[in-house]
């Protein structure tokens, strides 16, 4: 036992607050007696202290308002038990929380102790970061816990760095990114759930004693993207109540556990899903976890989303793409599927240009042997039967029309029927004595191997340098299975899933360095890869393969909880999953609430439809800065009734655009409780200003009227929709 663990403080409560709480207070302040730290954001406080046995304990995380009522920190420790509530929970002693650190030392000891050693307040990219160094008093394990504070956004980023300072390896069985410990309350959890074609459906559930886990074990996020929000069950609403929210920067397997204790406290912890993974930390080596992000909002789920959106736009996405407007794209997948050729793509491009599209994207089917989904993945060279002169002559003609050109790839995959697989059957994940499970007739490449990563970098670089490609749609159409790597040493085999993600990030980052003008869209059988890790590299996301405009209102409503509209790609197609026959106008409106694209066989649209499409695209270009850069207000949830409404407003409230949708109507009206549709109250406007209303509703009204009385609901009938623009008058 270390010296520190022998020191016990028998004073139950100590007055320790060293600085008054006001807006000019420093973001991170230290306390003495006991040693500790207070991290302040605009609306939250996070406090830590070193307990009598040297363990760093969470003291408080929540609103500024409630914090001032606290008058001290409990640091007394029963020496027979030790501190069991820990800021970096570890496996060792009494394990009363979900652990963040679980290791095995060379002598097979599976317990650790993480005792406070030192701290430093750093500046990372202009923001303060508290680093607290913890050490095992006996073994050579050091853990540095980082908390970077973004005070204006009420956001904390947490991550751990584990270091081996002894001369034998340490096996890391689990290293989560960070944990928080919330005040006693009865909490509801809001999260997103679904499956292929039904991504991001909003779920709300009461947390009771025990652990609720959201996770992925298949590398795909259809079931749950890594996002959560919790708040006092009776208080948390769209516009009010305390909300703790968060997300994770990891594109492989991850987990977020929410553990409600008998005390009423709630622990939230997340990071890589170690599952069958373990990482061997050799002497002097470090392991850095991905970042987990925690935030606090006192203005409800809407407030949580505003902070998250701004955080992603300003601190996650790559620059300068984060501030650039996304082009209106056309994608030929629904029109031509795998049967692509120059003549037919040019015919589509010509109409796309006429209706105002800016970027033409050829989807699957352009590469060697790709006539359906049985062959070709892995061979990223053009199919000479379909394009005897290569792609560039066609691209040139498309460029001459005034359109940029983009292309679909699925680099992490291989079809057994491909030159790549025939040459390198050992380049996929597999176990020698097990079935290589296929999905969509494809296997997953073992990107944990550096040679696989180098092959992809070379072949994609060749594609991008030989052709004038300005946009990549990067797909991944199957989940992980059989993650074996038989040729690697046993320790490295257990690291495959983490090494895969590291190499994936390296591959994309390197391509972006070589081809800085290329925009990247992430896709995974629809919206199956949406996380902060991928969004630090990819500029937009394919939201779902379900392009039914009514379903999309729900899928998009959910997506906007976690991610900003600038990432949310929405195409107008002729898909009609419920035989509801929504009008072209309705379909456009549904897609114009995100990053607009068109994805249908344009040759089948009548002249009238093309003219209407051209008008809609023109209108979209006018309101695009508001949709893509504005603050999002989810006014009416499509989950609550038969209407939906979303508003995008400039931060200063000068301008806004509102999208209104009637899905279906009954004699009861389109809300369950009223005969008539009530008005919809807008948000984020200047109450004292007058606004000019245009597009589908004309007139003038004050911000006060629009926010407190509301915009009258003027839609009639099933599947009717409208866009209203608001501009402040002088
Ligand atoms: C996935 C994508 C689609 C399309 C096809 C092509 O399903 O989600 O948009 O690109 O692959 O095979």
XYZ file of C-alpha atoms and ligand atoms in Angstrom:
742
model
C 0.000 0.000 0.000
C 1.361 3.459 -0.893
C 2.057 6.257 1.556
C -0.855 8.216 0.192
C -3.361 5.482 0.761
C -2.344 5.455 4.396
C -3.300 9.091 4.813
C -6.892 9.571 5.785
C -8.651 12.773 6.443
C -11.134 12.569 9.241
C -12.769 15.876 8.575
C -16.073 15.054 6.961
C -16.833 18.286 5.158
C -14.349 20.982 4.262
C -15.078 24.446 2.960
C -12.971 24.515 -0.141
C -14.380 26.798 -2.760
C -11.553 29.184 -3.525
C -13.054 31.410 -6.185
C -16.498 32.969 -6.432
C -18.574 31.828 -9.368
C -19.035 34.562 -11.893
C -18.625 34.880 -15.597
C -15.150 36.406 -15.312
C -13.856 33.508 -13.236
C -11.155 31.503 -14.925
C -12.302 28.417 -16.770
C -10.164 26.055 -14.698
C -9.326 26.916 -11.095
C -7.560 24.843 -8.495
C -8.557 24.246 -4.897
C -6.479 23.420 -1.865
C -7.332 21.351 1.154
C -8.139 19.146 -0.517
C -6.345 19.476 -3.822
C -8.893 19.736 -6.594
C -10.125 21.522 -9.697
C -13.225 23.403 -10.763
C -13.952 23.628 -14.478
C -16.496 26.229 -15.449
C -18.388 26.675 -18.680
C -21.073 29.242 -19.374
C -23.790 27.151 -17.730
C -22.060 24.231 -16.061
C -19.560 23.361 -13.359
C -17.420 20.254 -13.177
C -15.548 19.675 -9.939
C -12.958 17.103 -8.935
C -11.007 16.580 -5.743
C -8.275 14.326 -4.439
C -9.694 12.180 -1.643
C -7.862 11.128 1.495
C -6.576 7.962 -0.124
C -5.202 9.822 -3.158
C -7.967 8.846 -5.527
C -9.426 11.573 -7.726
C -13.151 11.717 -7.090
C -15.967 13.439 -8.987
C -17.576 16.079 -6.778
C -20.127 17.738 -9.023
C -21.226 17.985 -12.641
C -24.241 20.084 -13.452
C -25.680 23.565 -13.657
C -24.028 26.638 -12.190
C -27.259 27.420 -10.348
C -27.379 24.232 -8.320
C -23.660 24.304 -7.715
C -23.656 27.419 -5.563
C -25.765 25.552 -3.036
C -22.928 23.147 -2.338
C -20.710 24.158 0.509
C -17.964 21.632 0.615
C -16.341 18.468 -0.554
C -16.454 15.138 1.156
C -12.945 13.708 1.105
C -13.045 11.468 4.148
C -12.443 7.860 3.242
C -13.123 4.759 5.247
C -9.657 3.152 5.178
C -11.087 -0.327 4.917
C -13.036 0.515 1.788
C -11.185 3.334 -0.006
C -12.752 5.685 -2.545
C -15.080 3.698 -4.729
C -16.571 6.657 -6.614
C -13.807 7.662 -8.995
C -13.389 10.115 -11.825
C -11.323 7.564 -13.730
C -12.959 4.349 -12.517
C -10.521 1.444 -12.531
C -10.620 -2.265 -11.853
C -9.093 -2.541 -8.410
C -10.245 -2.725 -4.809
C -14.029 -2.425 -4.579
C -15.331 -2.005 -8.119
C -18.529 -0.014 -7.618
C -18.685 1.734 -10.979
C -18.346 0.724 -14.620
C -14.556 0.783 -15.037
C -12.627 2.897 -17.518
C -9.284 1.149 -16.996
C -8.819 -2.637 -16.775
C -5.301 -3.998 -17.151
C -3.265 -7.119 -16.418
C 0.354 -6.754 -15.311
C 3.129 -9.143 -16.299
C 2.864 -11.021 -12.983
C -0.868 -11.646 -13.728
C -2.142 -9.113 -11.213
C -5.454 -7.904 -12.609
C -6.111 -5.085 -10.133
C -4.674 -1.614 -10.345
C -4.816 1.485 -8.166
C -4.720 4.915 -9.774
C -3.428 7.525 -7.336
C -3.057 11.252 -7.933
C 0.459 12.301 -8.824
C 0.441 15.710 -10.528
C -1.567 18.019 -12.734
C -1.044 20.623 -15.402
C -3.315 23.143 -17.094
C -2.442 23.149 -20.771
C -3.681 25.139 -23.714
C -4.734 22.947 -26.619
C -5.773 24.726 -29.823
C -6.671 27.817 -27.851
C -8.718 26.109 -25.126
C -7.732 25.163 -21.595
C -7.210 21.510 -20.813
C -6.738 19.983 -17.376
C -4.382 17.041 -17.356
C -4.401 14.997 -14.173
C -1.641 12.400 -13.920
C -2.424 9.211 -12.037
C -0.027 6.424 -11.222
C -0.155 2.920 -9.937
C 1.901 3.055 -6.714
C 3.458 -0.356 -7.301
C 3.448 -1.120 -11.022
C 4.682 1.009 -13.906
C 1.312 2.172 -15.189
C 0.655 5.891 -15.665
C -2.720 7.233 -16.709
C -3.188 10.860 -17.723
C -6.773 12.004 -17.703
C -7.476 14.967 -20.002
C -10.438 17.323 -19.819
C -10.464 20.059 -22.455
C -13.021 22.783 -21.809
C -14.967 24.720 -24.466
C -16.662 27.208 -22.129
C -18.952 28.968 -24.639
C -20.377 25.653 -25.813
C -20.659 24.078 -22.340
C -18.659 21.166 -23.660
C -15.950 19.024 -22.070
C -13.812 16.676 -24.148
C -12.357 13.777 -22.190
C -9.710 11.236 -23.093
C -7.077 9.078 -21.390
C -3.445 8.367 -22.182
C -2.097 5.122 -20.704
C 1.669 4.694 -20.481
C 3.770 1.691 -19.548
C 6.881 2.759 -17.612
C 8.012 -0.683 -16.539
C 10.150 -3.117 -18.459
C 7.460 -5.716 -19.112
C 4.303 -5.466 -21.206
C 0.952 -4.517 -19.662
C -2.198 -5.951 -21.229
C -4.938 -3.338 -21.571
C -8.257 -5.172 -21.498
C -10.293 -1.988 -21.451
C -9.562 1.722 -21.746
C -12.655 3.902 -21.935
C -12.367 7.544 -22.942
C -14.022 9.131 -19.919
C -16.712 8.969 -17.291
C -18.968 11.515 -15.591
C -21.011 11.200 -12.414
C -24.312 13.061 -12.294
C -26.265 14.332 -9.284
C -28.998 12.207 -7.717
C -32.179 12.336 -9.740
C -34.602 10.281 -11.724
C -33.341 10.394 -15.292
C -34.763 9.853 -18.742
C -32.459 8.857 -21.573
C -33.034 10.083 -25.119
C -31.114 8.238 -27.812
C -31.351 7.308 -31.470
C -32.143 3.802 -32.631
C -33.196 1.983 -35.762
C -31.918 -0.206 -38.542
C -31.264 -0.051 -42.267
C -33.805 2.273 -43.880
C -35.000 3.461 -40.467
C -32.007 5.213 -38.968
C -32.108 7.738 -36.126
C -35.563 7.130 -34.695
C -35.827 9.061 -31.434
C -36.324 6.907 -28.322
C -36.972 8.114 -24.790
C -36.803 5.783 -21.825
C -36.659 5.995 -18.030
C -33.374 4.864 -16.498
C -33.799 2.558 -13.559
C -31.170 0.980 -11.357
C -28.696 -0.960 -13.469
C -26.806 -0.344 -16.687
C -28.257 0.714 -20.007
C -25.780 0.271 -22.857
C -25.890 1.690 -26.348
C -23.191 0.269 -28.564
C -22.074 -1.233 -31.801
C -20.305 -4.583 -32.207
C -20.491 -4.675 -36.004
C -18.740 -1.431 -36.943
C -22.118 -0.090 -38.075
C -24.291 2.508 -36.398
C -27.699 1.746 -37.884
C -28.890 0.421 -34.540
C -27.479 3.279 -32.433
C -25.300 6.203 -33.370
C -23.003 7.196 -30.478
C -25.127 10.027 -29.099
C -27.164 10.380 -25.916
C -28.992 12.958 -23.829
C -30.192 12.511 -20.278
C -32.119 14.796 -17.975
C -34.460 14.830 -15.001
C -37.420 12.784 -16.184
C -40.047 15.327 -15.160
C -38.213 18.318 -16.586
C -36.396 17.480 -19.794
C -38.245 18.723 -22.869
C -37.368 20.074 -26.294
C -37.125 23.624 -24.978
C -36.494 23.305 -21.252
C -34.841 21.450 -18.428
C -31.302 20.359 -17.682
C -29.770 18.045 -20.250
C -26.420 16.256 -20.152
C -25.534 15.080 -23.616
C -22.585 13.618 -25.428
C -21.015 11.744 -28.275
C -17.922 9.851 -29.258
C -15.156 10.191 -31.861
C -14.731 6.551 -32.872
C -15.707 4.821 -36.113
C -15.216 1.217 -35.039
C -16.912 -0.638 -32.228
C -17.853 1.626 -29.332
C -20.049 1.549 -26.259
C -21.672 4.066 -23.963
C -22.898 2.777 -20.590
C -25.312 4.654 -18.369
C -25.292 3.213 -14.882
C -27.935 4.339 -12.430
C -26.943 3.601 -8.838
C -29.179 2.976 -5.842
C -28.159 6.428 -4.624
C -29.810 8.014 -7.671
C -26.485 9.130 -9.098
C -25.880 8.339 -12.745
C -22.550 7.403 -14.277
C -22.079 7.872 -18.017
C -18.986 6.293 -19.488
C -17.984 5.607 -23.071
C -15.235 4.687 -25.463
C -13.982 1.854 -27.620
C -15.988 -1.348 -27.236
C -13.188 -3.681 -26.253
C -15.347 -6.775 -26.790
C -12.800 -9.324 -27.994
C -10.100 -6.653 -28.261
C -7.055 -6.154 -26.002
C -4.080 -3.867 -26.480
C -0.562 -4.813 -25.439
C 1.275 -1.846 -24.047
C 4.966 -2.521 -24.469
C 7.553 -0.790 -22.252
C 7.595 3.004 -22.828
C 4.538 2.766 -25.100
C 1.442 4.956 -24.816
C -2.146 4.272 -25.745
C -4.440 7.244 -26.360
C -8.190 6.692 -26.294
C -10.486 8.528 -28.705
C -12.325 11.549 -27.320
C -15.678 11.373 -25.624
C -17.613 14.603 -25.496
C -19.891 15.610 -22.640
C -22.026 18.719 -22.618
C -24.583 20.395 -20.413
C -27.564 22.501 -21.455
C -30.114 24.187 -19.253
C -32.437 24.857 -22.177
C -33.601 21.390 -23.093
C -32.874 19.001 -25.930
C -32.937 21.848 -28.429
C -30.222 23.639 -26.461
C -28.193 20.431 -26.326
C -28.401 20.116 -30.119
C -27.413 23.747 -30.692
C -24.227 23.190 -28.689
C -23.487 19.886 -30.395
C -24.045 21.320 -33.872
C -21.769 24.269 -33.225
C -19.175 22.021 -31.666
C -19.166 19.719 -34.714
C -19.094 22.593 -37.202
C -16.360 24.574 -35.442
C -14.278 21.991 -33.600
C -14.734 18.604 -35.269
C -15.034 19.118 -39.024
C -12.032 19.854 -41.171
C -11.359 23.389 -42.309
C -12.150 25.192 -44.581
C -14.816 22.671 -45.677
C -16.701 23.243 -42.422
C -17.634 26.761 -43.477
C -18.222 26.102 -47.181
C -21.680 25.558 -48.615
C -22.409 22.077 -49.926
C -23.202 21.774 -53.644
C -26.535 20.497 -54.959
C -25.638 17.069 -56.284
C -27.154 14.568 -58.649
C -26.436 10.858 -58.057
C -27.267 8.340 -60.778
C -27.671 5.231 -58.541
C -31.460 5.003 -58.682
C -31.454 5.789 -62.411
C -28.867 3.346 -63.691
C -27.742 1.113 -60.772
C -24.803 -1.023 -62.017
C -25.493 -0.593 -65.754
C -23.510 2.559 -66.334
C -22.076 3.885 -69.605
C -20.910 7.208 -70.943
C -23.843 8.027 -73.173
C -26.488 7.416 -70.525
C -24.548 9.258 -67.776
C -24.087 12.248 -70.087
C -27.797 12.301 -70.874
C -28.521 12.448 -67.146
C -25.830 15.076 -66.564
C -27.332 17.317 -69.229
C -30.748 17.330 -67.542
C -29.128 17.668 -64.126
C -27.401 20.814 -65.352
C -30.659 22.174 -66.787
C -32.410 21.894 -63.444
C -29.570 23.614 -61.595
C -27.471 20.755 -60.157
C -23.824 21.645 -59.434
C -22.154 18.246 -58.961
C -22.753 15.029 -60.912
C -21.964 11.763 -59.090
C -21.656 8.341 -60.661
C -22.443 5.672 -58.069
C -21.635 1.954 -58.049
C -20.908 -0.026 -61.245
C -18.103 1.933 -62.989
C -15.147 -0.327 -62.021
C -13.748 -3.546 -63.374
C -16.158 -6.486 -63.536
C -18.882 -4.714 -61.557
C -22.095 -5.786 -63.301
C -23.924 -6.519 -60.080
C -22.948 -6.847 -56.425
C -21.164 -10.197 -56.899
C -17.874 -8.939 -58.300
C -15.390 -6.120 -58.586
C -14.967 -4.600 -55.110
C -11.261 -4.235 -54.486
C -10.251 -3.509 -58.100
C -10.419 0.271 -58.284
C -9.727 0.570 -62.013
C -12.287 1.531 -64.627
C -14.320 -1.167 -66.378
C -13.043 -0.971 -69.945
C -16.093 -2.722 -71.337
C -18.323 0.030 -70.030
C -15.870 2.905 -70.536
C -13.496 1.916 -73.378
C -11.858 5.365 -73.299
C -11.636 5.523 -69.524
C -13.568 7.938 -67.331
C -11.734 11.160 -68.047
C -13.274 11.876 -71.500
C -16.734 11.579 -69.937
C -15.690 13.696 -66.959
C -14.399 16.350 -69.352
C -17.775 16.505 -71.090
C -19.538 16.745 -67.754
C -17.147 19.514 -66.702
C -17.831 21.273 -70.018
C -21.512 21.335 -69.085
C -20.446 23.289 -65.999
C -20.720 20.442 -63.479
C -18.158 19.012 -61.092
C -17.774 15.244 -61.099
C -17.877 12.789 -58.207
C -17.554 9.025 -57.851
C -18.595 6.145 -55.530
C -16.064 3.816 -53.893
C -16.204 1.155 -51.177
C -12.514 0.799 -50.287
C -12.715 -1.299 -47.110
C -14.353 -4.208 -48.952
C -13.554 -6.932 -51.443
C -15.635 -9.392 -53.468
C -14.167 -12.901 -53.600
C -14.692 -12.509 -57.348
C -12.006 -9.843 -57.838
C -8.370 -9.699 -58.939
C -7.462 -8.369 -55.502
C -8.912 -11.330 -53.642
C -7.445 -13.828 -56.102
C -3.997 -12.293 -55.526
C -4.336 -11.768 -51.754
C -6.902 -14.062 -50.116
C -5.172 -13.367 -46.795
C -5.953 -9.652 -46.986
C -9.447 -10.080 -45.547
C -10.451 -10.681 -41.949
C -10.856 -14.446 -41.475
C -10.129 -17.434 -39.221
C -8.564 -20.403 -41.048
C -11.002 -22.994 -39.678
C -14.120 -20.868 -39.773
C -16.545 -19.776 -42.471
C -15.716 -16.482 -44.117
C -19.198 -15.007 -43.703
C -20.230 -12.903 -46.644
C -22.750 -10.130 -46.681
C -23.872 -8.621 -49.993
C -21.367 -11.120 -51.480
C -18.449 -9.280 -49.960
C -15.775 -9.650 -47.303
C -14.151 -6.998 -45.183
C -10.528 -6.215 -45.951
C -8.159 -6.390 -43.015
C -7.247 -2.737 -43.010
C -5.350 -3.312 -39.759
C -2.583 -4.501 -42.118
C -0.363 -1.697 -43.322
C 0.075 -3.342 -46.762
C -3.699 -3.271 -47.298
C -3.767 0.382 -46.291
C -0.878 1.151 -48.696
C -2.609 -0.701 -51.546
C -5.775 1.353 -51.053
C -3.840 4.591 -50.793
C -2.049 3.834 -54.071
C -5.083 2.721 -56.034
C -7.336 5.550 -54.837
C -4.560 8.102 -55.402
C -4.192 6.826 -58.969
C -7.951 7.137 -59.510
C -7.966 10.700 -58.193
C -4.869 11.847 -60.055
C -5.852 10.350 -63.433
C -9.368 11.786 -63.352
C -10.791 15.188 -62.499
C -12.758 13.964 -59.496
C -13.983 16.532 -56.985
C -16.153 14.348 -54.761
C -15.926 10.876 -53.246
C -18.899 8.947 -51.861
C -17.169 6.468 -49.526
C -19.461 3.540 -48.802
C -19.304 0.482 -46.544
C -22.037 -2.038 -47.142
C -21.521 -4.809 -44.650
C -20.965 -5.265 -40.945
C -17.885 -6.759 -39.334
C -17.624 -10.517 -38.873
C -14.839 -13.090 -38.306
C -12.209 -10.482 -37.306
C -9.300 -12.949 -37.492
C -5.776 -12.064 -38.565
C -4.011 -15.440 -38.482
C -0.636 -14.287 -39.815
C -0.078 -11.675 -37.064
C 1.435 -12.501 -33.677
C -1.216 -13.329 -31.069
C -0.999 -9.975 -29.287
C -1.410 -8.002 -32.517
C -4.357 -10.199 -33.527
C -6.288 -8.915 -30.512
C -5.591 -5.331 -31.659
C -7.019 -5.747 -35.165
C -10.215 -3.759 -34.664
C -8.418 -0.740 -33.220
C -5.621 -0.859 -35.784
C -8.275 -1.012 -38.514
C -9.782 2.289 -37.393
C -6.386 3.965 -36.978
C -5.423 2.940 -40.528
C -8.802 3.992 -41.906
C -8.280 7.474 -40.454
C -4.729 7.537 -41.797
C -5.902 6.492 -45.277
C -8.594 9.166 -45.529
C -6.388 11.894 -44.024
C -3.571 11.073 -46.435
C -5.908 11.176 -49.450
C -7.245 14.528 -48.257
C -3.705 15.838 -47.927
C -2.890 14.718 -51.467
C -6.201 15.927 -52.937
C -7.289 18.912 -50.847
C -10.046 19.986 -53.265
C -11.982 16.739 -53.041
C -15.122 16.698 -50.894
C -15.849 13.448 -49.001
C -19.260 11.946 -48.262
C -19.575 9.056 -45.818
C -22.136 6.319 -46.453
C -22.659 2.879 -44.971
C -25.592 1.025 -46.496
C -27.422 4.294 -45.893
C -26.628 6.123 -42.642
C -24.622 3.431 -40.859
C -21.493 5.400 -40.075
C -22.192 8.644 -38.253
C -19.805 9.549 -35.441
C -17.478 12.398 -34.521
C -14.393 10.462 -35.664
C -15.593 10.098 -39.238
C -16.934 13.658 -39.255
C -13.471 15.001 -38.499
C -12.563 13.671 -41.971
C -15.731 13.444 -44.052
C -17.661 16.545 -45.042
C -21.198 15.190 -45.308
C -23.169 11.978 -44.752
C -25.676 9.921 -46.685
C -28.503 9.882 -44.165
C -30.457 6.780 -45.227
C -31.200 4.586 -48.235
C -34.813 5.293 -47.413
C -35.628 8.355 -49.517
C -39.375 8.221 -48.965
C -40.056 11.885 -48.131
C -42.424 11.173 -45.239
C -40.131 8.626 -43.571
C -37.290 11.043 -44.132
C -38.996 13.647 -41.925
C -38.558 11.232 -39.012
C -35.080 10.062 -39.933
C -33.926 13.662 -40.385
C -35.627 14.831 -37.190
C -33.593 12.209 -35.302
C -30.362 12.964 -37.170
C -30.630 16.645 -36.224
C -30.561 15.764 -32.528
C -26.961 14.665 -32.855
C -25.574 16.230 -36.023
C -25.960 19.510 -37.945
C -27.948 19.925 -41.168
C -24.743 20.601 -43.116
C -23.918 16.897 -42.805
C -27.410 15.633 -43.677
C -27.637 14.675 -47.356
C -31.191 14.299 -48.689
C -32.077 13.388 -52.265
C -35.328 13.860 -54.099
C -36.264 10.549 -55.708
C -39.411 8.847 -56.954
C -39.308 6.370 -54.036
C -42.692 6.040 -52.366
C -42.434 3.420 -49.615
C -46.013 3.808 -48.399
C -47.773 4.384 -51.724
C -48.686 7.822 -50.515
C -47.877 9.519 -53.844
C -46.441 12.680 -52.309
C -46.103 15.562 -54.744
C -42.787 16.663 -56.220
C -43.084 19.834 -54.148
C -43.429 17.828 -50.915
C -40.476 15.639 -51.897
C -38.338 18.674 -52.589
C -39.338 20.383 -49.353
C -38.421 17.298 -47.351
C -34.967 17.197 -48.979
C -34.394 20.954 -48.938
C -34.348 20.821 -45.122
C -30.872 19.268 -45.459
C -28.127 19.116 -48.088
C -30.228 18.885 -51.243
C -29.541 16.271 -53.895
C -31.515 14.643 -56.675
C -31.295 10.913 -57.216
C -33.849 9.722 -59.700
C -34.016 8.845 -63.400
C -34.273 12.383 -64.732
C -35.030 11.198 -68.263
C -38.404 10.033 -66.931
C -39.364 13.391 -65.489
C -41.732 15.380 -67.710
C -40.820 18.863 -68.903
C -43.190 20.242 -66.281
C -41.488 18.256 -63.523
C -38.077 19.437 -64.663
C -39.255 23.039 -64.624
C -40.642 22.641 -61.130
C -37.393 20.999 -60.028
C -35.418 23.918 -61.485
C -37.564 26.373 -59.521
C -37.090 24.404 -56.313
C -33.328 24.163 -56.758
C -33.171 27.906 -57.425
C -35.088 28.522 -54.237
C -32.845 26.125 -52.324
C -29.763 28.047 -53.440
C -31.317 31.191 -51.945
C -32.083 29.632 -48.568
C -29.098 27.245 -48.513
C -26.912 29.412 -46.239
C -29.724 29.422 -43.668
C -30.277 25.657 -43.815
C -26.614 24.725 -43.806
C -25.240 27.366 -41.430
C -28.263 28.387 -39.366
C -29.298 27.419 -35.869
C -31.755 24.505 -36.011
C -35.052 24.582 -34.105
C -37.103 21.390 -34.242
C -40.525 23.019 -33.934
C -42.827 20.015 -34.343
C -41.742 16.425 -34.094
C -43.108 14.039 -36.734
C -43.166 11.458 -33.918
C -45.770 13.465 -31.963
C -48.572 13.864 -34.447
C -49.248 14.206 -38.107
C -47.293 17.364 -38.659
C -43.643 18.313 -38.720
C -41.856 21.648 -38.721
C -38.230 22.695 -38.580
C -36.734 26.186 -38.580
C -33.243 27.401 -39.411
C -32.356 30.864 -38.142
C -29.268 33.057 -38.206
C -27.596 33.347 -34.781
C -28.632 37.007 -34.537
C -32.237 36.191 -35.495
C -32.202 38.455 -38.577
C -33.361 35.807 -40.997
C -35.021 32.419 -40.821
C -36.597 29.764 -42.971
C -39.336 27.442 -41.755
C -40.345 24.106 -43.308
C -43.900 22.940 -42.581
C -45.314 19.502 -43.372
C -48.711 17.855 -43.054
C -48.212 14.127 -43.195
C -51.750 12.828 -42.960
C -55.009 14.262 -41.719
C -58.039 12.743 -40.099
C -61.369 14.138 -38.944
C -59.579 14.765 -35.682
C -57.300 17.256 -37.395
C -53.648 16.503 -37.563
C -52.929 16.483 -33.875
C -54.494 13.900 -31.630
C -55.995 16.411 -29.245
C -57.534 19.161 -31.308
C -60.027 19.616 -34.092
C -58.005 22.373 -35.636
C -54.293 22.607 -36.143
C -52.844 25.018 -33.648
C -50.348 27.599 -34.830
C -46.698 26.743 -34.714
C -44.560 28.924 -32.478
C -41.240 29.946 -34.004
C -37.996 30.353 -32.057
C -34.784 32.326 -32.065
C -36.238 35.554 -33.524
C -35.893 39.113 -32.285
C -39.170 39.736 -30.394
C -39.039 43.458 -31.054
C -38.379 43.258 -34.776
C -40.823 43.085 -37.647
C -40.361 40.308 -40.197
C -41.312 40.106 -43.831
C -42.774 36.701 -44.680
C -42.303 35.285 -48.168
C -42.353 32.207 -50.401
C -45.446 30.145 -49.450
C -46.863 32.643 -46.940
C -46.717 36.376 -47.450
C -47.163 39.149 -44.933
C -45.550 40.862 -41.991
C -45.433 39.957 -38.315
C -43.354 40.792 -35.265
C -40.946 38.334 -33.736
C -43.018 38.517 -30.593
C -46.183 37.415 -32.428
C -44.395 34.688 -34.327
C -42.790 33.287 -31.193
C -45.660 33.665 -28.731
C -48.815 33.360 -30.812
C -47.216 31.570 -33.705
C -47.493 31.173 -37.414
C -51.017 30.016 -38.306
C -51.029 26.482 -39.666
C -52.215 27.083 -43.195
C -51.601 23.653 -44.735
C -54.547 21.564 -45.813
C -54.727 17.922 -46.761
C -52.381 14.982 -46.681
C -48.812 15.479 -47.771
C -48.968 19.216 -48.166
C -45.949 21.305 -47.305
C -44.664 24.854 -47.329
C -41.568 26.945 -46.896
C -41.790 30.329 -45.226
C -38.903 32.729 -45.274
C -38.604 35.485 -42.689
C -36.469 38.581 -43.092
C -36.175 41.339 -40.551
C -37.409 44.664 -41.951
C -35.330 47.765 -41.218
C -25.353 1.390 -50.690
C -25.627 2.880 -50.623
C -26.430 3.314 -51.822
C -25.684 2.934 -53.095
C -25.390 1.442 -53.100
C -24.495 1.061 -54.277
O -26.520 0.659 -50.499
O -26.262 3.226 -49.423
O -26.649 4.713 -51.790
O -24.501 3.663 -53.173
O -24.737 1.035 -51.906
O -24.193 -0.273 -54.322
